[in-house]
Structures are given as C-alpha cells and as structure tokens.
mmCIF file of C-alpha atoms in Angstrom:
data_model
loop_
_atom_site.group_PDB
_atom_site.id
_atom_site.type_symbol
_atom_site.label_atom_id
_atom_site.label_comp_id
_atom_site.label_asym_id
_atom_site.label_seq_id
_atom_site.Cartn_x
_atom_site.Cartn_y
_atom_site.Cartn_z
ATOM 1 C CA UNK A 205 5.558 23.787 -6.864
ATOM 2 C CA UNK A 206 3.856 22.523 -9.927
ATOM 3 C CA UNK A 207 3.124 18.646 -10.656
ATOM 4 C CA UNK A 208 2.531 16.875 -13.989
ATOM 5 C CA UNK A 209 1.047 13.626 -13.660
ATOM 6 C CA UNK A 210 1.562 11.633 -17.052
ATOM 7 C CA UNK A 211 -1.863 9.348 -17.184
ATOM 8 C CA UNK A 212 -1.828 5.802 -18.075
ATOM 9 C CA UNK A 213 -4.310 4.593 -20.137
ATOM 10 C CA UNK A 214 -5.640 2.674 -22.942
ATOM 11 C CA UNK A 215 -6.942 5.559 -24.886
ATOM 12 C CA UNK A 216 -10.514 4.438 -24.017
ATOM 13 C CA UNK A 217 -10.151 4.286 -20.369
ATOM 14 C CA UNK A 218 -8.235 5.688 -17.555
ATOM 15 C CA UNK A 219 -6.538 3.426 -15.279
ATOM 16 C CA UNK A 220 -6.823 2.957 -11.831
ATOM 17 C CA UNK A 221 -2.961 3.530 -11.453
ATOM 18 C CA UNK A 222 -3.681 6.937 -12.245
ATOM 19 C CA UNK A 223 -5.552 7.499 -9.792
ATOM 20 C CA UNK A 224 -2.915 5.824 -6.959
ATOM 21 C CA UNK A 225 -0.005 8.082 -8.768
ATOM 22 C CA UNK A 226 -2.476 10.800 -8.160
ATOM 23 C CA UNK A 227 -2.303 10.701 -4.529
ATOM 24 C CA UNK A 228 1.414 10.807 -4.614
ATOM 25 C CA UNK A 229 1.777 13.747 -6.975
ATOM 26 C CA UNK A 230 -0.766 15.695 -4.491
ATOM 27 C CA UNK A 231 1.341 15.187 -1.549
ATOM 28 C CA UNK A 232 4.185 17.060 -3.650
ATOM 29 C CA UNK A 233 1.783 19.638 -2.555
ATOM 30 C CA UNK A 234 1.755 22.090 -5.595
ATOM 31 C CA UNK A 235 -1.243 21.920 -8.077
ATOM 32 C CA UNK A 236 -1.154 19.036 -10.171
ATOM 33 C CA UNK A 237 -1.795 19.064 -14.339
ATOM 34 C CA UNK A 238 -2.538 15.526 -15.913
ATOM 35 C CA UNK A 239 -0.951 14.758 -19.220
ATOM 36 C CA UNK A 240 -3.232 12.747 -21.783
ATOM 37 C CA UNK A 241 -1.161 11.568 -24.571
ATOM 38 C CA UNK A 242 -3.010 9.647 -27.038
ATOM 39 C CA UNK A 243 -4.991 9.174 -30.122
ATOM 40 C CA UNK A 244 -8.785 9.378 -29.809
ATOM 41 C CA UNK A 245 -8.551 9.845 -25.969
ATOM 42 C CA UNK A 246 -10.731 12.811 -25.133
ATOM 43 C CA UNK A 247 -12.834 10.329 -23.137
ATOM 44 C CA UNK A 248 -9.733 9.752 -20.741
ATOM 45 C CA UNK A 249 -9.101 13.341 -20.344
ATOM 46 C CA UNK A 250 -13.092 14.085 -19.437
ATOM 47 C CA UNK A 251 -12.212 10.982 -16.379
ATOM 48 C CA UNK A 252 -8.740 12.642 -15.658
ATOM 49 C CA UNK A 253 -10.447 15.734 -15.136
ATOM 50 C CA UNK A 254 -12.782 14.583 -12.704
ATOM 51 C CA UNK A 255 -10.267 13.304 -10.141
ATOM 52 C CA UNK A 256 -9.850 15.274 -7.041
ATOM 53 C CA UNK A 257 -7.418 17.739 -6.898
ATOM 54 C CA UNK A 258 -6.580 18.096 -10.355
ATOM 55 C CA UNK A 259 -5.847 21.776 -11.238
ATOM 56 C CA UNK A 260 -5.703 21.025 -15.297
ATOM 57 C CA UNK A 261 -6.011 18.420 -17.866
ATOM 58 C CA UNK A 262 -3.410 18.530 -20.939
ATOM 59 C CA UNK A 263 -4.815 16.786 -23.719
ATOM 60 C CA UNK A 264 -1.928 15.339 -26.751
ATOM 61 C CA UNK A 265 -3.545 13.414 -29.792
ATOM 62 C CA UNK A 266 -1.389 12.724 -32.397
ATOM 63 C CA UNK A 267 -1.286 8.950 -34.197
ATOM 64 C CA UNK A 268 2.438 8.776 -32.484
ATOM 65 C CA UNK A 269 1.076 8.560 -28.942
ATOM 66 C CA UNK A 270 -1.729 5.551 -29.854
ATOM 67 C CA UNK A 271 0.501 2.644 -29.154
ATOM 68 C CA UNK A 272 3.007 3.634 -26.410
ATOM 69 C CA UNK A 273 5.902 4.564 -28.461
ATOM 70 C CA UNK A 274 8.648 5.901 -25.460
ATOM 71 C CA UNK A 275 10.074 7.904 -28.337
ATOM 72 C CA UNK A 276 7.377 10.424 -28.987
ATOM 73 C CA UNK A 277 5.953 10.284 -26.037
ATOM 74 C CA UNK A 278 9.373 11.183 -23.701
ATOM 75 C CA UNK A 279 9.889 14.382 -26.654
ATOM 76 C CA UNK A 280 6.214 15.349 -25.684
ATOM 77 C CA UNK A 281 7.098 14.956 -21.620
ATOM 78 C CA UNK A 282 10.276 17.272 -22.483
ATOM 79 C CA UNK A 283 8.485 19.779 -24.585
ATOM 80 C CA UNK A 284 6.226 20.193 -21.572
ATOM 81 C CA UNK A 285 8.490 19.835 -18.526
ATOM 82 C CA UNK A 286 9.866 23.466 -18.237
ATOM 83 C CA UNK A 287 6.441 24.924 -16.106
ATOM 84 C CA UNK A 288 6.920 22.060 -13.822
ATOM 85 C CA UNK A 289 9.056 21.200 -10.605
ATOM 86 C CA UNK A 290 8.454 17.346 -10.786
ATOM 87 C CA UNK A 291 7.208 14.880 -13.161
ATOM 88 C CA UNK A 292 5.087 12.185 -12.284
ATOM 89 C CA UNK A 293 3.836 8.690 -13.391
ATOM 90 C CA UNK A 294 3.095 5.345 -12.156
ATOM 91 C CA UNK A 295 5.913 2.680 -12.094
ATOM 92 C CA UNK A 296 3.860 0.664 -14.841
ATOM 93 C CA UNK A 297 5.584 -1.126 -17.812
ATOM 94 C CA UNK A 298 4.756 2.058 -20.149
ATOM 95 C CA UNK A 299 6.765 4.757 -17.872
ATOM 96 C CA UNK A 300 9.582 2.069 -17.199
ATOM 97 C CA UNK A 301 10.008 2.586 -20.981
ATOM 98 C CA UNK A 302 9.163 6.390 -21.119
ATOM 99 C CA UNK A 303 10.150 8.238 -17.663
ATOM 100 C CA UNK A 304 14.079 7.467 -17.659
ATOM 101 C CA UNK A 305 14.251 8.719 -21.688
ATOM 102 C CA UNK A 306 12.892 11.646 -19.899
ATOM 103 C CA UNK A 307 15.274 12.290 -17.225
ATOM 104 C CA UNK A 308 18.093 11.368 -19.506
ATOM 105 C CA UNK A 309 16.879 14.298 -21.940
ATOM 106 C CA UNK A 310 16.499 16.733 -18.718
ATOM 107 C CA UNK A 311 19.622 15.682 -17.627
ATOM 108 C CA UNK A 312 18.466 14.765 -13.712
ATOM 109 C CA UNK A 313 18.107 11.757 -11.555
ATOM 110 C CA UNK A 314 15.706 9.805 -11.815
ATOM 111 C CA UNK A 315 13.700 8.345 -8.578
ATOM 112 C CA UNK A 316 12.194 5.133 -9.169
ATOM 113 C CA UNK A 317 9.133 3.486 -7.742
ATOM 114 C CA UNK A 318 8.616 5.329 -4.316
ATOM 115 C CA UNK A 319 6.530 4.222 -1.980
ATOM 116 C CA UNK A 320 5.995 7.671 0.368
ATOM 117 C CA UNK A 321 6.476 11.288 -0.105
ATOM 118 C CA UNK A 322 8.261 12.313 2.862
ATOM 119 C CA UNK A 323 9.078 16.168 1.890
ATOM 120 C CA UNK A 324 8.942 17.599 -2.415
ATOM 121 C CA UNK A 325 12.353 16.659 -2.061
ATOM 122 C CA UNK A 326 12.612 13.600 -0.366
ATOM 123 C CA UNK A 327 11.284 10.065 -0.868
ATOM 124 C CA UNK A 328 11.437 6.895 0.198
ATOM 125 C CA UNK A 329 11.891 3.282 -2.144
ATOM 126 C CA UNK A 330 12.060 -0.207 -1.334
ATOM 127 C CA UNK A 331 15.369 -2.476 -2.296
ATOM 128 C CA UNK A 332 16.856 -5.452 -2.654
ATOM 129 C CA UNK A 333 13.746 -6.796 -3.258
ATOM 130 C CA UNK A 334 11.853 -4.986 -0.640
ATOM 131 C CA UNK A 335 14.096 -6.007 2.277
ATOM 132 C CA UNK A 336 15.124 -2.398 2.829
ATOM 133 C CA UNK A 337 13.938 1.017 2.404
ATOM 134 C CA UNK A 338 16.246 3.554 1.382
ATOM 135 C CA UNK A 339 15.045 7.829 1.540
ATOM 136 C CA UNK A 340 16.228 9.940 -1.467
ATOM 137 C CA UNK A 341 16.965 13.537 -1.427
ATOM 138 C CA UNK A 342 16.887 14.718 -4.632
ATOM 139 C CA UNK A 343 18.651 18.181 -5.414
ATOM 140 C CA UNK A 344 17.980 18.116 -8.835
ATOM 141 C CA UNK A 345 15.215 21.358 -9.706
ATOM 142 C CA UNK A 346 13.514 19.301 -11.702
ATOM 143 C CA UNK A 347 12.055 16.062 -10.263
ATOM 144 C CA UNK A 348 11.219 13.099 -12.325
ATOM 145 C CA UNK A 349 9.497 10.230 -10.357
ATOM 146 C CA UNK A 350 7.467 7.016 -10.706
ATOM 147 C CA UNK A 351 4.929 5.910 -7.689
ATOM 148 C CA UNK A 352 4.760 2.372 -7.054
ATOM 149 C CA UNK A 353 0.789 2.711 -7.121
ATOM 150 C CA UNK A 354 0.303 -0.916 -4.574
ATOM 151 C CA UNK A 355 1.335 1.620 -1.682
ATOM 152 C CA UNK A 356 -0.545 4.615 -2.685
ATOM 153 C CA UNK A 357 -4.833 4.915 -1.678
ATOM 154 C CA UNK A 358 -6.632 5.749 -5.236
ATOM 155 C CA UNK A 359 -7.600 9.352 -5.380
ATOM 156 C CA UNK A 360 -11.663 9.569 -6.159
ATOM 157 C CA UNK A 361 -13.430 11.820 -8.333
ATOM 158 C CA UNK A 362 -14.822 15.049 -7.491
ATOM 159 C CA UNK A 363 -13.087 17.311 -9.567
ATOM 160 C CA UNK A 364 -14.167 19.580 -12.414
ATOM 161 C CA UNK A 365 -10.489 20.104 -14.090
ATOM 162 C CA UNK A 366 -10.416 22.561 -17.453
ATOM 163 C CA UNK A 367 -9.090 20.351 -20.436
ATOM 164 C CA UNK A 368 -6.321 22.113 -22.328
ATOM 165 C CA UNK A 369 -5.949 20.843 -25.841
ATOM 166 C CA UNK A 370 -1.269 20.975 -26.205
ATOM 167 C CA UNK A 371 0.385 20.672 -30.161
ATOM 168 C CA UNK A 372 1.857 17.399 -30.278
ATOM 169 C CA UNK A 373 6.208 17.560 -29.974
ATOM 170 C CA UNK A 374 8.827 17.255 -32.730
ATOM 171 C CA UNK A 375 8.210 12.908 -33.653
ATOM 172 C CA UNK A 376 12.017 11.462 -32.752
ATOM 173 C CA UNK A 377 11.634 9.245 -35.758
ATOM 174 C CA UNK A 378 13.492 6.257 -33.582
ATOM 175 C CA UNK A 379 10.699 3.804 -33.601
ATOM 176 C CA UNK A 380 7.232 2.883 -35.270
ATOM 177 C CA UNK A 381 4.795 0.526 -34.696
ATOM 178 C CA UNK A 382 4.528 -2.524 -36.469
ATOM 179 C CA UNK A 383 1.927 -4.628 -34.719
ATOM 180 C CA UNK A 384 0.669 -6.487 -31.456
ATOM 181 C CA UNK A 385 -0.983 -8.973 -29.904
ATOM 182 C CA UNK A 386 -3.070 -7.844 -27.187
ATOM 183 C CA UNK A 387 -4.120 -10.966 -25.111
ATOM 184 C CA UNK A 388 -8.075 -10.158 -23.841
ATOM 185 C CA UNK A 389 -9.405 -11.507 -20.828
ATOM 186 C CA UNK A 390 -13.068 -10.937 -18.558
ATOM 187 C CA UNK A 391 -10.704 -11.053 -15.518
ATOM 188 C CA UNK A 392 -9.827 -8.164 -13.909
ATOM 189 C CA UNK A 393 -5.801 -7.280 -14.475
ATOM 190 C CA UNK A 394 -3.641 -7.634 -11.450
ATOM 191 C CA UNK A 395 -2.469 -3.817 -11.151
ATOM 192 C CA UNK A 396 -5.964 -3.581 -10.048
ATOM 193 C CA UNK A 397 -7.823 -6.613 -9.333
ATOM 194 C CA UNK A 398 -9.096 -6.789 -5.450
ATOM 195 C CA UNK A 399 -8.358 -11.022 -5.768
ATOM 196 C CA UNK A 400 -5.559 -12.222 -7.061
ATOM 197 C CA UNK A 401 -5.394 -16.352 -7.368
ATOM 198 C CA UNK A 402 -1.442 -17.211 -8.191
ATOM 199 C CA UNK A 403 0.066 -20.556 -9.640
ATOM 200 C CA UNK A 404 3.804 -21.653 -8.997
ATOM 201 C CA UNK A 405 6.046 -24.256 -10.595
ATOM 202 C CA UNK A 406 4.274 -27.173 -8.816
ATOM 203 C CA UNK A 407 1.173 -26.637 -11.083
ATOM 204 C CA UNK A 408 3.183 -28.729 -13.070
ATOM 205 C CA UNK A 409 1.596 -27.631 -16.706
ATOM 206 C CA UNK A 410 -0.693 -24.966 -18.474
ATOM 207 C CA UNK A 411 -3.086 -27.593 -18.443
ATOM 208 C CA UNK A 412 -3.281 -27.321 -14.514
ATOM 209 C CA UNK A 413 -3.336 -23.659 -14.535
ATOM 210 C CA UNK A 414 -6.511 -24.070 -16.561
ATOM 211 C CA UNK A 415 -7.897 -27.178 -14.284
ATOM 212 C CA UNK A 416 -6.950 -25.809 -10.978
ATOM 213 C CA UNK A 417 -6.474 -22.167 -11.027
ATOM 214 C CA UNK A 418 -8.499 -20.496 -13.463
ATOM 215 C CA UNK A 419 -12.199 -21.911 -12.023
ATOM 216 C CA UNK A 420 -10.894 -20.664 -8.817
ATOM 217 C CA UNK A 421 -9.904 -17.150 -9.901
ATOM 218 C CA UNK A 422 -13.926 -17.343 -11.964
ATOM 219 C CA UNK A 423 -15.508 -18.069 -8.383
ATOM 220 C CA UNK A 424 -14.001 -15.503 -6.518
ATOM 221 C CA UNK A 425 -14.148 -13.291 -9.268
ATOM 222 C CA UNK A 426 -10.250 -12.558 -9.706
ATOM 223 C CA UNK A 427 -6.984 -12.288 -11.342
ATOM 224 C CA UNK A 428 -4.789 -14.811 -12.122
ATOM 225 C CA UNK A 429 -1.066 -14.504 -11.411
ATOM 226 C CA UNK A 430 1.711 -16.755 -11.452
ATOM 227 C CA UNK A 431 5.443 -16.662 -10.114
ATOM 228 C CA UNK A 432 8.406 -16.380 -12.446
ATOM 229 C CA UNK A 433 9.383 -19.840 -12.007
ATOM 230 C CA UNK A 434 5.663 -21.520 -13.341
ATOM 231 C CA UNK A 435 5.983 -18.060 -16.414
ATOM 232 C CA UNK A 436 9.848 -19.705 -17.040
ATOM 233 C CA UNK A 437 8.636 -22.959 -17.234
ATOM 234 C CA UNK A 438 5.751 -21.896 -19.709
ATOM 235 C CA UNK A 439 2.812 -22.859 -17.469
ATOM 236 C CA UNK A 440 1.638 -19.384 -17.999
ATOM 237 C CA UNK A 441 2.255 -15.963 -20.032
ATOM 238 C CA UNK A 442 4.088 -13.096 -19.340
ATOM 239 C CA UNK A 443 1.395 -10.923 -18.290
ATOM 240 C CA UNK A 444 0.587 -12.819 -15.131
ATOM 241 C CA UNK A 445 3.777 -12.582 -13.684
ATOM 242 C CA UNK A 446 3.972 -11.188 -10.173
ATOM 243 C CA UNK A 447 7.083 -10.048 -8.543
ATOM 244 C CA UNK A 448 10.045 -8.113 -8.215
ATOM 245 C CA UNK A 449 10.799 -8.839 -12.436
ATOM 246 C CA UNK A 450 6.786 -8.786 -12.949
ATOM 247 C CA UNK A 451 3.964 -6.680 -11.744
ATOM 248 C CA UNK A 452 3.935 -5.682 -8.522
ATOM 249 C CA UNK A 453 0.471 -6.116 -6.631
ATOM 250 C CA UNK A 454 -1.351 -4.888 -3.742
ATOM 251 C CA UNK A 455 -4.921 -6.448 -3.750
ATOM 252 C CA UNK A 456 -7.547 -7.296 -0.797
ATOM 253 C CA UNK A 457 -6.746 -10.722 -1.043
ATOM 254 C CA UNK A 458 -4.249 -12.700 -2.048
ATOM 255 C CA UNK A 459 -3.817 -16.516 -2.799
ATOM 256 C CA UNK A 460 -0.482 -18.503 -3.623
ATOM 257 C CA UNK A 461 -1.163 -22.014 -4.805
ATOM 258 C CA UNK A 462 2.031 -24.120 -5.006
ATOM 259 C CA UNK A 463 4.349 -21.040 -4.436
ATOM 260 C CA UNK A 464 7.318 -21.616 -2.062
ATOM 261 C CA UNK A 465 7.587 -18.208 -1.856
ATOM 262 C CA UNK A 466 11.110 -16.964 -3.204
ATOM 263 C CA UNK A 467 12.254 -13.231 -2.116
ATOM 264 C CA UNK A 468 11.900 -12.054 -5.463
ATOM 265 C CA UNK A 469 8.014 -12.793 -5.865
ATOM 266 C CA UNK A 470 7.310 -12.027 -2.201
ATOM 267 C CA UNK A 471 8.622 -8.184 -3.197
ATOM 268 C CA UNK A 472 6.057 -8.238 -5.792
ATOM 269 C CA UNK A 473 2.701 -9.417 -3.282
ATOM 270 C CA UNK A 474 3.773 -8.753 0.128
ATOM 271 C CA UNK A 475 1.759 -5.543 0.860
ATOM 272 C CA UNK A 476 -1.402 -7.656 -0.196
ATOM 273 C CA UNK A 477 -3.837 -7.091 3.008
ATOM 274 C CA UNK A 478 -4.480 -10.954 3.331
ATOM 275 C CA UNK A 479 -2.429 -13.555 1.761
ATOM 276 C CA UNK A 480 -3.657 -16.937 1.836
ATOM 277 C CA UNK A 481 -0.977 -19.880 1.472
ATOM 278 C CA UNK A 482 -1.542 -23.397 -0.310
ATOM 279 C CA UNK A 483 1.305 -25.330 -0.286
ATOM 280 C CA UNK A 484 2.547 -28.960 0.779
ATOM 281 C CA UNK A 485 5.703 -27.849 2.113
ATOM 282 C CA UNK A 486 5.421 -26.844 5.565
ATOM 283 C CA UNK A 487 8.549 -25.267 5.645
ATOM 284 C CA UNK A 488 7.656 -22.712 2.283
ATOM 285 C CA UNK A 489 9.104 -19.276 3.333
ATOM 286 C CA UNK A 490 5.427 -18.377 1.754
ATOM 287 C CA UNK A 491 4.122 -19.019 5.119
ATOM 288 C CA UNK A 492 6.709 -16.710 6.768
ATOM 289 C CA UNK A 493 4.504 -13.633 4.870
ATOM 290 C CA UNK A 494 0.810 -15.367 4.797
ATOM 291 C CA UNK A 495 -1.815 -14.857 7.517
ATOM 292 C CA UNK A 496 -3.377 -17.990 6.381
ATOM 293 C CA UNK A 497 -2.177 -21.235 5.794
ATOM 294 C CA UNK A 498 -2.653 -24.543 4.698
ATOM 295 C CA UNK A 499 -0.435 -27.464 4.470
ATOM 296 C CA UNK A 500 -2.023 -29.631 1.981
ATOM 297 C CA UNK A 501 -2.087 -31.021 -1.771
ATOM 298 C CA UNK A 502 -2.774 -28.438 -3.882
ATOM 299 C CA UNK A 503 -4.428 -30.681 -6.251
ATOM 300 C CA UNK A 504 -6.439 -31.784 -3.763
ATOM 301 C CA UNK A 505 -7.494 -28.489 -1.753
ATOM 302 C CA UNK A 506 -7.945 -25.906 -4.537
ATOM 303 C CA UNK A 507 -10.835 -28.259 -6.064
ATOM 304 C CA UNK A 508 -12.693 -28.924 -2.886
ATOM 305 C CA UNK A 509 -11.898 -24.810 -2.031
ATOM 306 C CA UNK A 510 -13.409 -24.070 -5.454
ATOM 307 C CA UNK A 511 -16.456 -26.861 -4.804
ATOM 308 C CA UNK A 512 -17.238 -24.993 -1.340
ATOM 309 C CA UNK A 513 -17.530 -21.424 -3.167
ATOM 310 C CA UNK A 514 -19.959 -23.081 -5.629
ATOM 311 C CA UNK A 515 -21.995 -24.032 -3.162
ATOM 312 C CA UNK A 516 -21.496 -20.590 -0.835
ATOM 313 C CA UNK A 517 -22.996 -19.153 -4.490
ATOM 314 C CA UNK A 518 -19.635 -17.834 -5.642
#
C-alpha cells in the first residue's frame, strides 16, 4: 500500500503539521511519497525529505500552486493519485479547501480529521464536537484522508528521501489570485505553539486583549488564542480562533482567561496536556476540563500572574 502525504507549507518552510500527518500516513503502513506543490519551494522539499520514513519527495512548482489555489492544486492531487492507495494531508484550513475537491474528482469518500489509524482501512474521528468517537471503514480503493495533527506525535528527521521533480497538471482556470493580507506576528502560531494564552468575551475589548493577554502570552513565550464568542464580538481576529469552527490545538500548556468554556471551544483545546483556568465564575464548565483552576478577577490575576513571571525572569 502506497501513501502520498500532500505537505503544508509556506513555500519557505515546512510545517510542523507535516510532520504530525506524517506519523499517521506511516501507520497506513505502505511507503509514503510527500507531495511539494509550490512555487520556489525546493527548500521545503530538501526538509520533507529528511523526515523519517519518507520513501520519496515529489516536487510541483508552477506559479498556480504559490498561493493555495484548491483549484490547481486538487487537478495536481488527481493527476498523481492513480500509484497510490490513500491520500493524505493534515486537517489544516488549506486541505479543508483542497482534499474534498479531490475526493469529489476520484469519486470516493472522504474521511475527515481522524484521530487514530486503527487498520489501512479503518479509522477513528471525533463528533459532535468531540463528545463521541465514531470508527470508519472505508471500502473505497482509494483512500482520501485528513489527520487531525493535535492527536498525532511529530515524526523527526532522519531520512535521506530522493526528490523527484513532477510536470505541473492541466490549470482548472476556476480561480486566480488577486491579493492578501497576511497578518505577521513574532509569536509562535497555535497549530504549533507549546503555550497557548486564550481570551474570551469577558475581556471586554481589543484593548484588553492587548493590556491583559498579549504581555502574558510575551512572558511565557506563547500564542495567543481567543474563543469564538471574544473573535464575534471583534476583540480579536480570525486567526486566533480556537475551537470546533477555529483551529484546533494540542499544546503543552494551555491557559483560558475569561472563557466559560462552551462545548464548541472545549473540542478545539481539550487534548491540551495542562489547561489552566482563569475565570470568576465558579461554576464555568471550563473547570470541568482544566487541571488547574482559579476563581478570581481576571483583571486582577492575569497582571499579578504576568508581574510574578517578570520577576521568575520570564
């Protein structure tokens, strides 16, 4: 059984969800190609190459892969697939665009997000919001699959993968780029930031976010997140969204300011090793899911927490 692992990427650097998807394409347990679809990417493809247990790196430039296009990208997946028993990628806001074109165009199920490879057939997933695992035995000869990467160890480097330069597929002509707005930030992003510091609706304001959370996040050297209710409310941007409708996030640690703790953003942070709970509300169903908690002000705890790293050195 043969595996091809789309990378994500930024065409300068591979990213760590790459590496988690890795782990669940090896347990597939064919040998596993990595698809590098890009423009001025060879740099990715020499780090995809290097990962452990990669049999083969496929290297696409074209200027139709350089800003995520699903379009292109899905023809190039199809114009590939017919070696291959089972696509792979990670569940990230690229292959939600890209991997059902594909299985549309292949004509097969897709299975979305798993969280374990029980058999090359046979997977499970999480639903309604987490609260229930369902397995999936897919007949279909072709597989097409996206790894929730929070659940999956990152597969290291070792490897010393040949990189196979592939023509670029038939352009769909159904979209083009016009532009974007790339927000830049010396945080690390939550898909693979060890600390993640999150904000809810009773920050009140973006103002508070930038008082109370962000010099937090700076001392500990983390992310910043937010629930949907405080991104609704415009108290912070899309991007920092974590839950079931945002990004989904596994990090070392954890910490909800001013989130009650709804079902849908719990889905998004629950397998977080530690979670650490701020909240006034003693009742908060975010202390249901936290292994530490505090019942306090927020506006009054997160400065002193913040004063007390300064001093530690943080």
């Amino acid at each position: 059984m043969a595996t091809l692992l789309i990378a994500e990427h930024d065409n300068s650097h591979l990213k760590d969800a790459t590496n988690k998807a890795m782990t669940a394409a090896a347990a597939l347990g064919g040998e596993v190609h990595i698809l590098v679809a890009g423009q001025g990417c060879k740099a990715v493809a020499d780090a995809a190459a290097k990962l452990q247990g990669a049999g083969k790196v496929l290297l696409a430039e074209a200027p139709a892969y350089e800003h995520d296009l699903a379009e292109p990208l899905a023809a190039l997946i199809v114009s590939l697939a017919g070696s291959y028993d089972a696509i792979v990628a990670p569940a990230t806001s690229r292959f939600k665009n890209v991997m059902p074109r594909v299985a549309a165009l292949l004509d097969v199920m897709q299975v979305s997000e798993i969280i374990k490879v029980v058999a090359p057939d046979t997977f499970e997933r999480p639903i309604y919001a987490g609260n229930a695992i369902q397995t999936v035995k897919s007949k279909d000869a072709k597989k097409v699959i996206t790894v929730r990467t929070s659940t999956f160890q990152a597969t290291g480097e070792g490897g010393s993968a040949a990189i196979e330069t592939v023509a670029a597929a038939a352009d769909p002509g159904l979209s083009s780029f016009v532009g974007e707005e790339v927000a830049k930030s010396d945080r690390p992003e939550l898909s693979s930031a060890k600390i993640i510091v999150s904000g809810g609706r009773a920050m009140q304001s973006r103002e508070n976010f930038t008082k109370y959370i962000e010099p937090l996040a700076d001392k500990l050297g983390a992310g910043v997140g937010a629930s949907r209710a405080a991104v609704d409310a415009g108290y912070a941007p899309n991007d920092w969204q974590v839950g079931q409708t945002g990004k989904v996030v596994a990090p070392e640690l954890y910490i909800a300011v001013g989130i009650s703790g709804a079902i849908q953003h719990l889905a998004g942070m629950k397998d977080s090793k530690v979670i650490v709970a701020i909240n006034k509300d003693e009742d908060a169903p975010i202390f249901q899911v936290a292994d530490y908690g505090l019942v306090a002000d927020l506006y009054q705890a997160v400065p002193e927490l913040t004063e007390e790293l300064g001093k530690l050195g943080k």
